[in-house]
Structure formats: C-alpha cells, structure tokens
Short mmCIF file of C-alpha atoms in Angstrom, two decimals:
data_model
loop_
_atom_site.label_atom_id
_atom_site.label_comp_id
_atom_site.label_asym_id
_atom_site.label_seq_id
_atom_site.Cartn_x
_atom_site.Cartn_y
_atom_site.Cartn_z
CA UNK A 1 9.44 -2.57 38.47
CA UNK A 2 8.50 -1.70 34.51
CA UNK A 3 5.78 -4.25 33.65
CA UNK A 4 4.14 -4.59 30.07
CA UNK A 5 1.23 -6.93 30.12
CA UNK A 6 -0.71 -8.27 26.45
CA UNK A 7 -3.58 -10.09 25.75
CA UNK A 8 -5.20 -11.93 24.68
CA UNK A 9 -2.04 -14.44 24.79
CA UNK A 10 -3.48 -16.12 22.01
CA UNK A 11 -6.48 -15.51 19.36
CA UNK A 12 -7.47 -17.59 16.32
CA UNK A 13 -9.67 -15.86 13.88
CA UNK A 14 -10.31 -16.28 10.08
CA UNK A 15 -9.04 -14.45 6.92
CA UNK A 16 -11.26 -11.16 6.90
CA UNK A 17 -11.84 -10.84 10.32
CA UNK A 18 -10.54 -7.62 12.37
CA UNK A 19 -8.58 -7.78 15.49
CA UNK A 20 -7.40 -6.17 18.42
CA UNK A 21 -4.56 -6.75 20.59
CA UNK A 22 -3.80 -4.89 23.52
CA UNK A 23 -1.07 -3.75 25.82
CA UNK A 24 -1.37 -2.30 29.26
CA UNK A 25 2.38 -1.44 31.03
CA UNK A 26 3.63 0.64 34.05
CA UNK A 27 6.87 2.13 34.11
CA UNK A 28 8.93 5.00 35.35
CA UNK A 29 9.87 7.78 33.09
CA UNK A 30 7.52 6.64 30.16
CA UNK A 31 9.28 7.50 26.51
CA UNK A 32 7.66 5.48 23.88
CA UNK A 33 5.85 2.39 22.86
CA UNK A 34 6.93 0.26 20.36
CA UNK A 35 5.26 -2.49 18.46
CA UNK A 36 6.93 -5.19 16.75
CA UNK A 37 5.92 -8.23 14.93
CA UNK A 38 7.49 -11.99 15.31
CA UNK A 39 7.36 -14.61 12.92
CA UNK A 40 10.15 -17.80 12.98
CA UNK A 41 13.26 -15.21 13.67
CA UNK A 42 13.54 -11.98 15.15
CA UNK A 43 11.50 -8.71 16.10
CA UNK A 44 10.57 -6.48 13.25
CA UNK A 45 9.85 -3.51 14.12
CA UNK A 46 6.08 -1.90 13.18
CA UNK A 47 5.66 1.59 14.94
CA UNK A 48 6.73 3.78 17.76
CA UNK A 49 3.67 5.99 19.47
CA UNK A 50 4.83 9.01 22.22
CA UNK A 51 1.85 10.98 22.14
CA UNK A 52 -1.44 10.22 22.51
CA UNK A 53 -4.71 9.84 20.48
CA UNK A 54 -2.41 9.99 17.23
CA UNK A 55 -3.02 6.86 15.18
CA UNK A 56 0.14 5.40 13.22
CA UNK A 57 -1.23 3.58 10.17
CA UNK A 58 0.73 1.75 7.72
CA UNK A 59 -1.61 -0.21 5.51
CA UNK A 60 -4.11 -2.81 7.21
CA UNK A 61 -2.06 -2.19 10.61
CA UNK A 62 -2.81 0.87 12.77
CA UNK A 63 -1.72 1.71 16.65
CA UNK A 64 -2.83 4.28 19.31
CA UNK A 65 -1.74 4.82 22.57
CA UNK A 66 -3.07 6.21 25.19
CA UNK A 67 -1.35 7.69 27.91
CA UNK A 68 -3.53 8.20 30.80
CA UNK A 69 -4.85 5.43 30.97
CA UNK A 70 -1.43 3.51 30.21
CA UNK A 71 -2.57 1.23 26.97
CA UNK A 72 -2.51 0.98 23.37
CA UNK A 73 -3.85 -1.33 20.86
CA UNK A 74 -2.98 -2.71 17.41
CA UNK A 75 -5.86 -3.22 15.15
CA UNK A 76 -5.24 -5.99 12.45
CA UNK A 77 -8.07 -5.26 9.56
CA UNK A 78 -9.23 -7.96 6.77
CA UNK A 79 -5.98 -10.58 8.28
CA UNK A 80 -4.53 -12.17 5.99
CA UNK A 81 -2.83 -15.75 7.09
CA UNK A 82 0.71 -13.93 6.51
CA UNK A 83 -0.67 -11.98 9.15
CA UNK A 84 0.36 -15.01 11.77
CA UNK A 85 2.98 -14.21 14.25
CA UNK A 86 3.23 -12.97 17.64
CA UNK A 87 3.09 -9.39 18.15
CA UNK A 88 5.18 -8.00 21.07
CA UNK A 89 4.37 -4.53 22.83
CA UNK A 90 7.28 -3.07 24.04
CA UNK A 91 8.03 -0.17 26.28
CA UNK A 92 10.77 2.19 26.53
CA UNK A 93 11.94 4.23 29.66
CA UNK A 94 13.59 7.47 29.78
CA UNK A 95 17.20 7.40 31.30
CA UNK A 96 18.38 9.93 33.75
CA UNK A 97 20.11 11.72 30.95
CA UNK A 98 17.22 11.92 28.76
CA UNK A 99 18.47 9.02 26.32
CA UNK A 100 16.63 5.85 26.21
CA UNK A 101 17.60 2.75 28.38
CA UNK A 102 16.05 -0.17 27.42
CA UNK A 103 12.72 -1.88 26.36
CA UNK A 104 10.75 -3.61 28.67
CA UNK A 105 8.76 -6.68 26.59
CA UNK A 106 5.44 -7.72 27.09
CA UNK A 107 5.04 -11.98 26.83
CA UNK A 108 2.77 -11.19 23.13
CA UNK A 109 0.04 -12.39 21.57
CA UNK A 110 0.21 -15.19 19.37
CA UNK A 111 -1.91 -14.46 16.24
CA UNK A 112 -2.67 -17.49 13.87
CA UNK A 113 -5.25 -16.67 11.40
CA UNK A 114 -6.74 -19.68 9.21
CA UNK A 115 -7.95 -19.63 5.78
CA UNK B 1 24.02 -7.67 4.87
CA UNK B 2 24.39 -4.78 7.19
CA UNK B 3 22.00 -5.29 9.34
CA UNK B 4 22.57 -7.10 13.08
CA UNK B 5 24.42 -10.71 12.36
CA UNK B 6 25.12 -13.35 15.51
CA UNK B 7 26.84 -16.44 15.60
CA UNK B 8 26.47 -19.26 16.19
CA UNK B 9 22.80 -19.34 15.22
CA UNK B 10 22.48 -22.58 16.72
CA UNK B 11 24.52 -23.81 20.09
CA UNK B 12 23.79 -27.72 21.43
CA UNK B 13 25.56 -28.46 24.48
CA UNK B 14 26.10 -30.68 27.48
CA UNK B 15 25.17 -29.60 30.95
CA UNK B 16 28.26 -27.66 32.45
CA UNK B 17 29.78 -26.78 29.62
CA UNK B 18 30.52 -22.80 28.65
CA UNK B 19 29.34 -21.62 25.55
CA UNK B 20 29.79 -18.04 23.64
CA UNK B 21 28.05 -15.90 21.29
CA UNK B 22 29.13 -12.78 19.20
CA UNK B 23 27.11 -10.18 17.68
CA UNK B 24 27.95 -7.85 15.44
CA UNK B 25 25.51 -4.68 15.11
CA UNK B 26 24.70 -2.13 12.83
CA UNK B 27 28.03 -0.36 12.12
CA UNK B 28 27.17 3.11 13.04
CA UNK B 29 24.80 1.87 16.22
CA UNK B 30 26.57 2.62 19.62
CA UNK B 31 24.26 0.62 22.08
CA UNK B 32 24.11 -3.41 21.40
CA UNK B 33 21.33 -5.01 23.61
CA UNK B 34 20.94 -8.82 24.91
CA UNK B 35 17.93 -10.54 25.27
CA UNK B 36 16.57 -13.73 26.69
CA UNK B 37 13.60 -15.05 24.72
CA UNK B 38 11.94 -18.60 25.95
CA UNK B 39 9.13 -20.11 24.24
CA UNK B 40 5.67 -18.42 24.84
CA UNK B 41 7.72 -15.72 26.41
CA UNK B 42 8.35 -11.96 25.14
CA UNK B 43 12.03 -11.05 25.21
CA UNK B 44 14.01 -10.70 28.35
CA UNK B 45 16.00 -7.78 29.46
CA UNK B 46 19.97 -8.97 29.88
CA UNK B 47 21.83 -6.34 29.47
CA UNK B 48 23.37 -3.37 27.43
CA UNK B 49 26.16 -1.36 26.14
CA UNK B 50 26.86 2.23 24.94
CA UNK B 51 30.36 1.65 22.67
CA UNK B 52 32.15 0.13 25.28
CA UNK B 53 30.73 0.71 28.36
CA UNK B 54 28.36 -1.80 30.05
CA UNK B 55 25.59 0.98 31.18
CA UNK B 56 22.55 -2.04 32.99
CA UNK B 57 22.86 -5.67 33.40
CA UNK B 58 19.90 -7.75 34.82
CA UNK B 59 19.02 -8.81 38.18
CA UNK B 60 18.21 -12.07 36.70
CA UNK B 61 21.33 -12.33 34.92
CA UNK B 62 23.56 -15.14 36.93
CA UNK B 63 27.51 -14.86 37.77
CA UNK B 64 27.74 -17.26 35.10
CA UNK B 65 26.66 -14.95 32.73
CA UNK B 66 29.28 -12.30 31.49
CA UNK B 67 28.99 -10.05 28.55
CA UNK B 68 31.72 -7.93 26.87
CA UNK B 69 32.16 -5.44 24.14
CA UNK B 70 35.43 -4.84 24.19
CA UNK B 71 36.39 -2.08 21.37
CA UNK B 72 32.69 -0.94 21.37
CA UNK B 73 31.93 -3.06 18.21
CA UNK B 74 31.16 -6.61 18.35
CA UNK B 75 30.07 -8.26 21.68
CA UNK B 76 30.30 -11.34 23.19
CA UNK B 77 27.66 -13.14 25.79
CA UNK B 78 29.47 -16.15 27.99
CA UNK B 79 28.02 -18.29 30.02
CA UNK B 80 29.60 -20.65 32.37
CA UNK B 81 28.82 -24.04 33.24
CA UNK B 82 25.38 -24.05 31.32
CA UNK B 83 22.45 -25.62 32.72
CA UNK B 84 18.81 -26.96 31.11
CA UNK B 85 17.40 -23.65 32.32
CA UNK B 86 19.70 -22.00 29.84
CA UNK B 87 18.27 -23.50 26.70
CA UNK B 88 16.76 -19.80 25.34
CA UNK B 89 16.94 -17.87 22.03
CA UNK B 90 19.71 -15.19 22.46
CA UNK B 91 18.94 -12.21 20.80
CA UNK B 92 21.22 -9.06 20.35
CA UNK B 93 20.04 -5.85 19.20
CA UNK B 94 21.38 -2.54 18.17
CA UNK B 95 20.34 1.12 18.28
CA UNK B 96 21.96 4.74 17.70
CA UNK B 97 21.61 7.40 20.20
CA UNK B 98 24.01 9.48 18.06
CA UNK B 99 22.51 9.53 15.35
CA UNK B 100 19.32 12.01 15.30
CA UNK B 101 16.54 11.73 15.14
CA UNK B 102 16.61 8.61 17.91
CA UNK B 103 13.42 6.53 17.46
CA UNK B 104 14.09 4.39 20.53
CA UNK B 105 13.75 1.33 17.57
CA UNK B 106 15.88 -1.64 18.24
CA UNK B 107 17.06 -3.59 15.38
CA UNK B 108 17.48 -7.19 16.79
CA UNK B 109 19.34 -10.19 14.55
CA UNK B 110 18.28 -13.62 13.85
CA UNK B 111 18.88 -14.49 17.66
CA UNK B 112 21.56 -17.75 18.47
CA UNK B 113 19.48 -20.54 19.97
CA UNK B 114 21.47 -22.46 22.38
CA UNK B 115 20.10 -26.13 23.63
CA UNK B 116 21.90 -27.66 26.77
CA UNK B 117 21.31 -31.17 27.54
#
C-alpha cells in the first residue's frame, strides 16, 4: 500500500531560525511529489518535484527530492510567524494509462514559529 | 470566485441522521477528488471522478458513504446514518488531465466540516 510518512509531526522554533521538514513515502508507479501548505482552510499548493537533485525555490521556501532514496525535504529559511501551518507532503502515483490517480497524504508537520 | 466552492461549509448533526455535501470544481477540471481530513491527520483518500465516471473509491470508505457526479460537474458526497466517527473536514478537490501541461496539482476548496453528535 502507498505510504507517505513526515516528521517531525511537530517543531517550534523562533523567527529567524531555518528548518527542515521531511518526507519519506513508498509507492507504486512513483509520478511526482507535491508539497502543500495548511493554515485554518484548505491545501495550497507550493511545488511539484519529478526529478531529482533539482531544487524548486520560490522565495524563503525551497524543495528537493530525491528519488533513490525515496525522500524530499522543504527547507523554511529566516521563518517568519506567517510561516505557521502544517505542511503536507503528498505523493502522486502513475495510473495504468499514464494519467495520474490520486495523492497519497502524509499526516504533516505542524510548524508554529514564535516571535 | 472560480476556484473550488463546497457547501455546506459547516454540517452539525444528530447521530443517524444522513447528511450531503456538493462541490463544485474548477469549470474546465474533469477529475473532482474527496478527502477525509481529521484533526492531526493529513488528508484521506475517498474517492474520485473523471467527468462522470467514478474511476477509485476507498477501502475505508463505508456502504454508508456514496458519492455521485452525475453530469460530470458538481458532485455530491452522502452519508447515511452518520455516526461520531464521522465528524471530519470534507474536502473536495479538482484537477485537469485535459488540459496540458498536467501538473498532477490538486486545487482543494474550503472543505465542509460536518459535526455529528
């Protein structure tokens, strides 16, 4: 069975500080990754990684995957206290056609950074 | 707004009762998606549609659980004689595989959060 896993569940850190969360999955037919973010309401959506070793930045957010070894990270720099929310990895298996099925959800990380 | 809209966006009920949610997605998206999401939890798979056609539904989905998109627009998520275990956000999400290039991206809405006593 497709199985994302995150952690830490939960990490506390000041404004300023770096982070990084981390997702580990198995699944048949591997597509994509996707990252999204979670405040009070529903997923938004940060990147989508297929290949390997090739960073997606956008501002102090940035994401590789790595698909050997079956992880990626998200690296939070200088956080911000908008920056609170829980992050969800999310993976995406190929279909027998080719198209994309469905994502499979890790539980996330809950982020809460303090002034 | 175009973006995903569901209603209601908040459902309280009593134990046994049925309850029903619509979504509407993205107007040119042909797969809608429902998700499960408890507190602490990530989302959970339900089930999903291209246009009309109901293409995976759940293990964990229930018999009391039946989803339809009838015209392959809107959809609608029932469930039957609800029980405490029910109490979950409901999310629905939408995504084009017609429409090139396909980014796999879901766009979800605001979610309907349904509370049985």
């Amino acid at each position: 069975e497709d199985k994302v896993v995150q952690s830490p569940l939960s990490l506390v850190v000041h404004e300023g500080d770096t982070v990084t969360l981390n997702c580990s999955y198995e699944v048949t037919n591997f597509r994509s990754l996707l990252w999204y973010k979670q405040e009070k309401k529903a997923p938004t959506f940060l990147f989508m990684l297929t290949s390997s070793g090739i960073e997606k930045k956008s501002g102090r957010l940035s994401s590789i995957l790595d698909k050997k070894e079956l992880f990626s990270i998200l690296n939070i720099t200088a956080t911000q206290t908008g920056d609170s929310a829980i992050y969800l990895c999310a993976v995406e298996a190929r279909g027998a056609q080719g198209g994309s099925e469905k994502l499979v959800f890790g539980k996330g990380t809950k982020l809460t950074v303090n002034p | 707004d175009t973006g995903v809209s569901q209603d209601p966006r908040h459902k309280i009920t009593k134990r046994g009762q049925n309850v029903t949610f619509r979504c509407d997605p993205i107007s040119e998206h042909n797969r809608l998606y429902w998700y499960r999401q408890t507190l602490g939890q990530g989302p959970e798979f339900l089930t999903y549609f291209q246009n009309e056609a109901q293409l995976e539904k759940s293990r964990l989905l229930s018999d009391r659980f039946s989803a339809e998109r009838p015209k392959g627009s809107f959809s609608t998520l029932e469930i039957q004689r609800t029980e405490q275990g029910d109490s979950a956000m409901y999310l629905c999400a939408s995504s084009s595989r017609s429409i090139p290039p396909y980014t796999g991206e879901l766009f979800f809405g605001e979610g309907s959060r349904l509370t049985v006593l």
